[in-house]
PDB file of C-alpha atoms in Angstrom:
ATOM      1  CA  MET Q   1       4.168 -10.069 -20.273  1.00  0.00           C
ATOM      2  CA  GLU Q   2       0.541  -8.954 -19.633  1.00  0.00           C
ATOM      3  CA  ARG Q   3      -0.533 -11.041 -16.665  1.00  0.00           C
ATOM      4  CA  PHE Q   4      -3.375  -8.273 -15.786  1.00  0.00           C
ATOM      5  CA  ARG Q   5      -4.879  -7.857 -18.992  1.00  0.00           C
ATOM      6  CA  GLY Q   6      -8.362  -7.443 -18.395  1.00  0.00           C
ATOM      7  CA  LYS Q   7      -7.932  -6.942 -14.362  1.00  0.00           C
ATOM      8  CA  VAL Q   8      -8.496  -3.579 -12.524  1.00  0.00           C
ATOM      9  CA  VAL Q   9      -6.250  -2.600  -9.867  1.00  0.00           C
ATOM     10  CA  LEU Q  10      -6.815  -0.164  -6.945  1.00  0.00           C
ATOM     11  CA  VAL Q  11      -3.861   1.645  -5.744  1.00  0.00           C
ATOM     12  CA  THR Q  12      -4.128   4.012  -2.814  1.00  0.00           C
ATOM     13  CA  GLY Q  13      -1.833   6.719  -2.427  1.00  0.00           C
ATOM     14  CA  GLY Q  14      -0.698   6.287  -6.265  1.00  0.00           C
ATOM     15  CA  THR Q  15       0.658   9.942  -7.371  1.00  0.00           C
ATOM     16  CA  ARG Q  16       4.623   9.656  -6.282  1.00  0.00           C
ATOM     17  CA  GLY Q  17       7.184   7.240  -4.486  1.00  0.00           C
ATOM     18  CA  ILE Q  18       6.043   3.584  -4.153  1.00  0.00           C
ATOM     19  CA  GLY Q  19       2.631   4.199  -4.929  1.00  0.00           C
ATOM     20  CA  ALA Q  20       3.223   6.070  -8.444  1.00  0.00           C
ATOM     21  CA  GLY Q  21       5.802   3.157  -9.132  1.00  0.00           C
ATOM     22  CA  LEU Q  22       3.012   0.264  -8.297  1.00  0.00           C
ATOM     23  CA  VAL Q  23       0.538   2.279 -10.704  1.00  0.00           C
ATOM     24  CA  GLY Q  24       3.062   2.111 -13.530  1.00  0.00           C
ATOM     25  CA  ALA Q  25       3.756  -1.130 -12.936  1.00  0.00           C
ATOM     26  CA  PHE Q  26       0.554  -2.927 -13.147  1.00  0.00           C
ATOM     27  CA  LEU Q  27      -0.213  -0.400 -16.592  1.00  0.00           C
ATOM     28  CA  LYS Q  28       2.622  -2.118 -18.030  1.00  0.00           C
ATOM     29  CA  GLU Q  29       1.015  -5.456 -17.209  1.00  0.00           C
ATOM     30  CA  GLY Q  30      -2.005  -4.607 -19.052  1.00  0.00           C
ATOM     31  CA  ALA Q  31      -4.304  -3.650 -16.129  1.00  0.00           C
ATOM     32  CA  ALA Q  32      -6.708  -0.834 -15.751  1.00  0.00           C
ATOM     33  CA  VAL Q  33      -5.497   1.162 -12.602  1.00  0.00           C
ATOM     34  CA  GLY Q  34      -7.482   3.323 -10.344  1.00  0.00           C
ATOM     35  CA  PHE Q  35      -5.401   5.557  -7.789  1.00  0.00           C
ATOM     36  CA  SER Q  36      -5.893   8.016  -5.157  1.00  0.00           C
ATOM     37  CA  GLY Q  37      -4.006  11.205  -4.084  1.00  0.00           C
ATOM     38  CA  THR Q  38      -4.402  14.029  -1.792  1.00  0.00           C
ATOM     39  CA  SER Q  39      -4.891  16.790  -4.364  1.00  0.00           C
ATOM     40  CA  GLU Q  40      -6.226  17.675  -7.633  1.00  0.00           C
ATOM     41  CA  ALA Q  41      -2.846  19.061  -8.768  1.00  0.00           C
ATOM     42  CA  GLY Q  42      -1.000  15.858  -7.796  1.00  0.00           C
ATOM     43  CA  ILE Q  43      -3.496  13.629  -9.382  1.00  0.00           C
ATOM     44  CA  ALA Q  44      -3.410  15.545 -12.721  1.00  0.00           C
ATOM     45  CA  GLU Q  45       0.427  15.448 -12.762  1.00  0.00           C
ATOM     46  CA  ALA Q  46       0.334  11.709 -12.217  1.00  0.00           C
ATOM     47  CA  LEU Q  47      -2.042  11.235 -14.947  1.00  0.00           C
ATOM     48  CA  VAL Q  48      -0.020  13.217 -17.316  1.00  0.00           C
ATOM     49  CA  LYS Q  49       2.936  11.065 -16.111  1.00  0.00           C
ATOM     50  CA  PHE Q  50       1.123   7.589 -16.653  1.00  0.00           C
ATOM     51  CA  GLY Q  51       0.060   8.528 -20.277  1.00  0.00           C
ATOM     52  CA  ALA Q  52      -2.560   6.373 -20.359  1.00  0.00           C
ATOM     53  CA  PRO Q  53      -5.727   8.045 -19.994  1.00  0.00           C
ATOM     54  CA  GLU Q  54      -7.843   5.153 -21.205  1.00  0.00           C
ATOM     55  CA  ALA Q  55      -6.563   2.688 -18.523  1.00  0.00           C
ATOM     56  CA  THR Q  56      -6.231   5.035 -15.437  1.00  0.00           C
ATOM     57  CA  CYS Q  57      -8.563   6.853 -13.132  1.00  0.00           C
ATOM     58  CA  GLY Q  58      -7.169   9.186 -10.449  1.00  0.00           C
ATOM     59  CA  ILE Q  59      -9.366  10.130  -7.386  1.00  0.00           C
ATOM     60  CA  VAL Q  60      -8.744  12.690  -4.585  1.00  0.00           C
ATOM     61  CA  ALA Q  61      -9.303  10.989  -1.266  1.00  0.00           C
ATOM     62  CA  ASP Q  62      -8.539  12.429   2.215  1.00  0.00           C
ATOM     63  CA  LEU Q  63      -8.162   8.752   3.865  1.00  0.00           C
ATOM     64  CA  ALA Q  64      -8.171  10.444   7.247  1.00  0.00           C
ATOM     65  CA  HIS Q  65     -12.024  10.719   6.640  1.00  0.00           C
ATOM     66  CA  PRO Q  66     -14.320   7.729   7.465  1.00  0.00           C
ATOM     67  CA  ASP Q  67     -16.145   7.465   4.207  1.00  0.00           C
ATOM     68  CA  ALA Q  68     -13.041   8.049   2.138  1.00  0.00           C
ATOM     69  CA  GLY Q  69     -12.052   4.764   1.595  1.00  0.00           C
ATOM     70  CA  PRO Q  70     -15.711   3.389   0.717  1.00  0.00           C
ATOM     71  CA  ASP Q  71     -16.169   6.050  -1.531  1.00  0.00           C
ATOM     72  CA  LEU Q  72     -12.768   5.802  -3.350  1.00  0.00           C
ATOM     73  CA  VAL Q  73     -13.612   2.147  -3.840  1.00  0.00           C
ATOM     74  CA  GLN Q  74     -17.014   3.187  -5.616  1.00  0.00           C
ATOM     75  CA  ALA Q  75     -15.416   5.594  -7.787  1.00  0.00           C
ATOM     76  CA  VAL Q  76     -13.099   3.045  -9.264  1.00  0.00           C
ATOM     77  CA  PHE Q  77     -15.730   0.468  -9.630  1.00  0.00           C
ATOM     78  CA  ASP Q  78     -18.336   3.005 -11.219  1.00  0.00           C
ATOM     79  CA  ARG Q  79     -15.248   3.652 -13.836  1.00  0.00           C
ATOM     80  CA  PHE Q  80     -14.127   0.366 -14.565  1.00  0.00           C
ATOM     81  CA  GLY Q  81     -17.023  -2.035 -13.424  1.00  0.00           C
ATOM     82  CA  ARG Q  82     -14.910  -4.306 -11.227  1.00  0.00           C
ATOM     83  CA  ILE Q  83     -12.018  -4.695  -8.635  1.00  0.00           C
ATOM     84  CA  ASP Q  84      -9.616  -7.333  -8.884  1.00  0.00           C
ATOM     85  CA  VAL Q  85      -6.727  -6.098  -6.942  1.00  0.00           C
ATOM     86  CA  VAL Q  86      -5.941  -3.575  -4.280  1.00  0.00           C
ATOM     87  CA  ILE Q  87      -3.036  -2.148  -2.959  1.00  0.00           C
ATOM     88  CA  ASN Q  88      -3.392  -0.433   0.117  1.00  0.00           C
ATOM     89  CA  ASN Q  89      -0.186   1.804  -0.126  1.00  0.00           C
ATOM     90  CA  ALA Q  90      -1.672   5.104   1.051  1.00  0.00           C
ATOM     91  CA  GLY Q  91       0.109   6.021   4.655  1.00  0.00           C
ATOM     92  CA  VAL Q  92       1.455   9.129   6.666  1.00  0.00           C
ATOM     93  CA  GLY Q  93       4.094   9.223   9.346  1.00  0.00           C
ATOM     94  CA  SER Q  94       4.662  11.262  12.152  1.00  0.00           C
ATOM     95  CA  ILE Q  95       7.737  12.852  13.547  1.00  0.00           C
ATOM     96  CA  LEU Q  96       6.524  13.035  17.678  1.00  0.00           C
ATOM     97  CA  ASN Q  97       8.143  10.828  20.063  1.00  0.00           C
ATOM     98  CA  GLU Q  98       6.640   8.696  22.678  1.00  0.00           C
ATOM     99  CA  TRP Q  99       6.978  12.009  25.052  1.00  0.00           C
ATOM    100  CA  GLU Q 100       5.664  14.140  22.487  1.00  0.00           C
ATOM    101  CA  ILE Q 101       2.426  12.452  20.555  1.00  0.00           C
ATOM    102  CA  THR Q 102      -0.886  13.951  21.317  1.00  0.00           C
ATOM    103  CA  PRO Q 103      -4.517  11.896  20.928  1.00  0.00           C
ATOM    104  CA  ALA Q 104      -5.174  13.977  17.487  1.00  0.00           C
ATOM    105  CA  GLU Q 105      -1.572  12.956  16.053  1.00  0.00           C
ATOM    106  CA  TRP Q 106      -1.939   9.297  17.110  1.00  0.00           C
ATOM    107  CA  ASP Q 107      -5.729   9.157  15.575  1.00  0.00           C
ATOM    108  CA  ARG Q 108      -4.610  10.766  12.419  1.00  0.00           C
ATOM    109  CA  VAL Q 109      -1.842   8.301  11.961  1.00  0.00           C
ATOM    110  CA  HIS Q 110      -3.868   5.394  12.456  1.00  0.00           C
ATOM    111  CA  ALA Q 111      -7.057   6.516  10.685  1.00  0.00           C
ATOM    112  CA  VAL Q 112      -4.945   6.651   7.427  1.00  0.00           C
ATOM    113  CA  ASN Q 113      -2.639   3.595   7.887  1.00  0.00           C
ATOM    114  CA  LEU Q 114      -5.128   1.301   9.638  1.00  0.00           C
ATOM    115  CA  ARG Q 115      -8.686   2.155   9.422  1.00  0.00           C
ATOM    116  CA  ALA Q 116      -8.639   3.222   6.060  1.00  0.00           C
ATOM    117  CA  THR Q 117      -6.646   0.170   5.058  1.00  0.00           C
ATOM    118  CA  PHE Q 118      -9.333  -2.157   6.480  1.00  0.00           C
ATOM    119  CA  PHE Q 119     -12.535  -0.196   4.961  1.00  0.00           C
ATOM    120  CA  VAL Q 120     -10.672  -0.101   1.373  1.00  0.00           C
ATOM    121  CA  ALA Q 121     -10.231  -3.707   1.665  1.00  0.00           C
ATOM    122  CA  GLN Q 122     -13.740  -4.396   3.027  1.00  0.00           C
ATOM    123  CA  HIS Q 123     -15.569  -2.489   0.331  1.00  0.00           C
ATOM    124  CA  ALA Q 124     -13.498  -3.893  -2.258  1.00  0.00           C
ATOM    125  CA  ALA Q 125     -13.802  -7.334  -1.027  1.00  0.00           C
ATOM    126  CA  ARG Q 126     -17.555  -7.077  -1.876  1.00  0.00           C
ATOM    127  CA  SER Q 127     -16.650  -6.640  -5.731  1.00  0.00           C
ATOM    128  CA  MET Q 128     -14.278  -9.305  -5.699  1.00  0.00           C
ATOM    129  CA  ARG Q 129     -16.300 -11.865  -3.717  1.00  0.00           C
ATOM    130  CA  ASP Q 130     -18.822 -11.316  -6.951  1.00  0.00           C
ATOM    131  CA  ASN Q 131     -16.433 -11.900  -9.390  1.00  0.00           C
ATOM    132  CA  GLY Q 132     -14.915 -14.856  -7.755  1.00  0.00           C
ATOM    133  CA  GLY Q 133     -12.254 -13.779  -5.928  1.00  0.00           C
ATOM    134  CA  GLY Q 134      -9.091 -11.211  -6.066  1.00  0.00           C
ATOM    135  CA  SER Q 135      -6.173 -10.071  -4.468  1.00  0.00           C
ATOM    136  CA  ILE Q 136      -5.579  -7.467  -1.661  1.00  0.00           C
ATOM    137  CA  ILE Q 137      -2.153  -6.302  -0.694  1.00  0.00           C
ATOM    138  CA  ASN Q 138      -1.404  -4.188   2.417  1.00  0.00           C
ATOM    139  CA  VAL Q 139       1.699  -1.957   2.612  1.00  0.00           C
ATOM    140  CA  SER Q 140       3.522  -2.259   6.345  1.00  0.00           C
ATOM    141  CA  SER Q 141       6.696  -1.389   6.886  1.00  0.00           C
ATOM    142  CA  ILE Q 142      10.033  -2.601   8.376  1.00  0.00           C
ATOM    143  CA  ALA Q 143       8.864  -0.371  11.469  1.00  0.00           C
ATOM    144  CA  GLY Q 144       5.743  -2.424  11.939  1.00  0.00           C
ATOM    145  CA  GLN Q 145       7.889  -5.634  12.448  1.00  0.00           C
ATOM    146  CA  HIS Q 146      11.015  -3.955  14.569  1.00  0.00           C
ATOM    147  CA  GLY Q 147       9.536  -1.154  16.431  1.00  0.00           C
ATOM    148  CA  GLY Q 148      10.768   1.664  14.094  1.00  0.00           C
ATOM    149  CA  VAL Q 149      13.031   4.296  14.835  1.00  0.00           C
ATOM    150  CA  ALA Q 150      12.719   6.985  17.580  1.00  0.00           C
ATOM    151  CA  GLY Q 151       9.925   9.357  17.213  1.00  0.00           C
ATOM    152  CA  SER Q 152       7.520   7.199  15.532  1.00  0.00           C
ATOM    153  CA  PRO Q 153       5.215   5.062  18.134  1.00  0.00           C
ATOM    154  CA  ALA Q 154       1.997   6.060  16.173  1.00  0.00           C
ATOM    155  CA  TYR Q 155       3.754   5.107  12.726  1.00  0.00           C
ATOM    156  CA  ALA Q 156       5.375   1.940  14.053  1.00  0.00           C
ATOM    157  CA  SER Q 157       2.218   0.632  15.786  1.00  0.00           C
ATOM    158  CA  SER Q 158      -0.291   1.363  13.107  1.00  0.00           C
ATOM    159  CA  LYS Q 159       2.021  -0.543  10.693  1.00  0.00           C
ATOM    160  CA  ALA Q 160       2.385  -3.749  12.939  1.00  0.00           C
ATOM    161  CA  ALA Q 161      -1.483  -3.549  13.213  1.00  0.00           C
ATOM    162  CA  VAL Q 162      -1.763  -3.593   9.381  1.00  0.00           C
ATOM    163  CA  ILE Q 163       0.469  -6.789   9.719  1.00  0.00           C
ATOM    164  CA  GLY Q 164      -2.253  -8.463  12.206  1.00  0.00           C
ATOM    165  CA  LEU Q 165      -5.096  -7.015  10.070  1.00  0.00           C
ATOM    166  CA  THR Q 166      -3.862  -9.031   6.896  1.00  0.00           C
ATOM    167  CA  LYS Q 167      -3.807 -12.187   8.767  1.00  0.00           C
ATOM    168  CA  SER Q 168      -7.398 -11.749   9.992  1.00  0.00           C
ATOM    169  CA  LEU Q 169      -8.405 -10.655   6.451  1.00  0.00           C
ATOM    170  CA  ALA Q 170      -6.814 -13.267   5.083  1.00  0.00           C
ATOM    171  CA  ARG Q 171      -8.401 -16.079   7.101  1.00  0.00           C
ATOM    172  CA  ARG Q 172     -12.298 -14.442   6.798  1.00  0.00           C
ATOM    173  CA  PHE Q 173     -11.915 -13.620   2.949  1.00  0.00           C
ATOM    174  CA  ALA Q 174     -10.431 -16.960   1.796  1.00  0.00           C
ATOM    175  CA  PRO Q 175     -13.751 -18.739   1.363  1.00  0.00           C
ATOM    176  CA  HIS Q 176     -14.513 -16.253  -1.093  1.00  0.00           C
ATOM    177  CA  GLY Q 177     -11.427 -16.843  -3.104  1.00  0.00           C
ATOM    178  CA  ILE Q 178      -9.858 -13.354  -2.138  1.00  0.00           C
ATOM    179  CA  ARG Q 179      -6.298 -13.624  -0.989  1.00  0.00           C
ATOM    180  CA  VAL Q 180      -4.973 -10.996   1.310  1.00  0.00           C
ATOM    181  CA  ASN Q 181      -1.018 -10.557   1.647  1.00  0.00           C
ATOM    182  CA  CYS Q 182       1.164  -7.594   2.814  1.00  0.00           C
ATOM    183  CA  ILE Q 183       4.715  -6.295   2.093  1.00  0.00           C
ATOM    184  CA  ALA Q 184       6.841  -4.685   4.560  1.00  0.00           C
ATOM    185  CA  PRO Q 185       9.327  -2.423   2.846  1.00  0.00           C
ATOM    186  CA  ALA Q 186      12.598  -0.551   4.423  1.00  0.00           C
ATOM    187  CA  ASP Q 187      14.218   2.303   2.944  1.00  0.00           C
ATOM    188  CA  ILE Q 188      13.369   2.748  -0.657  1.00  0.00           C
ATOM    189  CA  GLU Q 189      14.695   5.312  -3.193  1.00  0.00           C
ATOM    190  CA  THR Q 190      11.754   7.558  -3.912  1.00  0.00           C
ATOM    191  CA  ASP Q 191      11.762  11.424  -4.359  1.00  0.00           C
ATOM    192  CA  MET Q 192      11.329  11.453  -0.461  1.00  0.00           C
ATOM    193  CA  THR Q 193      14.115   9.721   0.637  1.00  0.00           C
ATOM    194  CA  ALA Q 194      16.461  11.151  -1.932  1.00  0.00           C
ATOM    195  CA  GLY Q 195      16.297  14.362   0.321  1.00  0.00           C
ATOM    196  CA  TRP Q 196      17.626  12.694   3.545  1.00  0.00           C
ATOM    197  CA  PRO Q 197      20.690  13.964   4.758  1.00  0.00           C
ATOM    198  CA  ALA Q 198      23.795  11.789   3.622  1.00  0.00           C
ATOM    199  CA  ALA Q 199      24.867  10.848   7.351  1.00  0.00           C
ATOM    200  CA  LEU Q 200      21.352   9.619   7.607  1.00  0.00           C
ATOM    201  CA  ARG Q 201      21.483   7.458   4.443  1.00  0.00           C
ATOM    202  CA  ASP Q 202      24.960   6.286   5.038  1.00  0.00           C
ATOM    203  CA  ARG Q 203      23.645   5.113   8.776  1.00  0.00           C
ATOM    204  CA  LEU Q 204      20.743   3.107   7.385  1.00  0.00           C
ATOM    205  CA  ASN Q 205      22.857   1.603   4.636  1.00  0.00           C
ATOM    206  CA  ALA Q 206      25.468   0.648   7.468  1.00  0.00           C
ATOM    207  CA  MET Q 207      22.514  -1.389   9.084  1.00  0.00           C
ATOM    208  CA  THR Q 208      21.487  -3.244   5.922  1.00  0.00           C
ATOM    209  CA  PRO Q 209      23.448  -6.303   5.144  1.00  0.00           C
ATOM    210  CA  LEU Q 210      22.755  -5.522   1.226  1.00  0.00           C
ATOM    211  CA  GLY Q 211      24.177  -1.878   1.895  1.00  0.00           C
ATOM    212  CA  ARG Q 212      21.836   0.038   0.339  1.00  0.00           C
ATOM    213  CA  PHE Q 213      18.257   1.521  -0.389  1.00  0.00           C
ATOM    214  CA  GLY Q 214      15.699  -0.800  -2.240  1.00  0.00           C
ATOM    215  CA  THR Q 215      14.132   0.450  -5.580  1.00  0.00           C
ATOM    216  CA  THR Q 216      10.589   0.830  -6.526  1.00  0.00           C
ATOM    217  CA  ASP Q 217      11.542  -1.728  -8.953  1.00  0.00           C
ATOM    218  CA  GLU Q 218      11.977  -4.260  -6.508  1.00  0.00           C
ATOM    219  CA  VAL Q 219       8.616  -3.233  -4.638  1.00  0.00           C
ATOM    220  CA  ASN Q 220       6.934  -3.550  -7.957  1.00  0.00           C
ATOM    221  CA  GLY Q 221       8.283  -7.131  -8.253  1.00  0.00           C
ATOM    222  CA  ALA Q 222       7.009  -8.331  -4.821  1.00  0.00           C
ATOM    223  CA  ALA Q 223       3.325  -6.671  -5.420  1.00  0.00           C
ATOM    224  CA  LEU Q 224       3.133  -7.922  -8.989  1.00  0.00           C
ATOM    225  CA  PHE Q 225       3.951 -11.694  -7.803  1.00  0.00           C
ATOM    226  CA  LEU Q 226       1.605 -11.508  -4.896  1.00  0.00           C
ATOM    227  CA  ALA Q 227      -1.298 -10.243  -6.827  1.00  0.00           C
ATOM    228  CA  SER Q 228      -0.699 -12.685  -9.819  1.00  0.00           C
ATOM    229  CA  SER Q 229      -1.992 -16.452 -10.314  1.00  0.00           C
ATOM    230  CA  GLU Q 230       1.646 -17.515  -9.824  1.00  0.00           C
ATOM    231  CA  ALA Q 231       0.858 -16.831  -5.814  1.00  0.00           C
ATOM    232  CA  SER Q 232      -2.456 -18.362  -5.928  1.00  0.00           C
ATOM    233  CA  PHE Q 233      -1.793 -20.673  -2.958  1.00  0.00           C
ATOM    234  CA  ILE Q 234      -0.074 -17.724  -0.711  1.00  0.00           C
ATOM    235  CA  THR Q 235      -2.499 -15.676   1.642  1.00  0.00           C
ATOM    236  CA  GLY Q 236      -1.712 -14.148   5.084  1.00  0.00           C
ATOM    237  CA  GLN Q 237       1.958 -13.920   4.526  1.00  0.00           C
ATOM    238  CA  THR Q 238       4.129 -10.722   5.081  1.00  0.00           C
ATOM    239  CA  LEU Q 239       6.953 -10.360   2.381  1.00  0.00           C
ATOM    240  CA  ALA Q 240       9.817  -8.171   3.767  1.00  0.00           C
ATOM    241  CA  ILE Q 241      11.832  -6.114   1.218  1.00  0.00           C
ATOM    242  CA  ASN Q 242      14.407  -4.604   3.473  1.00  0.00           C
ATOM    243  CA  GLY Q 243      17.947  -5.806   2.130  1.00  0.00           C
ATOM    244  CA  GLY Q 244      18.109  -8.392   5.442  1.00  0.00           C
ATOM    245  CA  ALA Q 245      17.722  -5.345   7.730  1.00  0.00           C
ATOM    246  CA  TYR Q 246      15.291  -6.870   9.735  1.00  0.00           C
ATOM    247  CA  MET Q 247      15.385 -10.962   9.664  1.00  0.00           C
TER     248      MET Q 247
END
């Protein structure tokens, strides 16, 4: 099935983990995909892994910088001439707890997780508006729904704000045929989570009714559905991908 043949997709943070899974999934569905990463080396490695040079475009972008989001959108538009789907996946965490967090750390997390999400969506929506519509999917987190674990007030608050931003943009972009939805994953098997201590993984699994971490394929399935015509009457929603850990 190639539901996205002729479509152009932008995935922020697409060189590893959930983002790389999303890039690969949309490529398999026939899309051309632009994606961002934080280093030339990471972009180069990802391009080799995806193995679709005509259909991929990798851009180095520091999304903590105010101009990075708009510049990224423009680079993808310049390469492919349109943008039909945006996945705002790029994000950063913080290990500083409520007593240790500094203004600089707070701003760093919110700049990437929230501000960049808005400005990528804003600039991509201009292209979508001219092409009759599109789909924006913002990646939040279970932490944005239940408050997160100890040590993550900046992260949890930024991801909660992404859910609110999704609803706001869904209302404002709807007249232009642009749907805006959100996915909120919990613990997903990636190269990062594979290195977590066994005791932590066991504790998290015990808190999850389905008793395991999710897979990137399960995240891909949710994003592909929300971006497709099968979800044409769905906007402003947050789809939790968490094995029942938060209901």
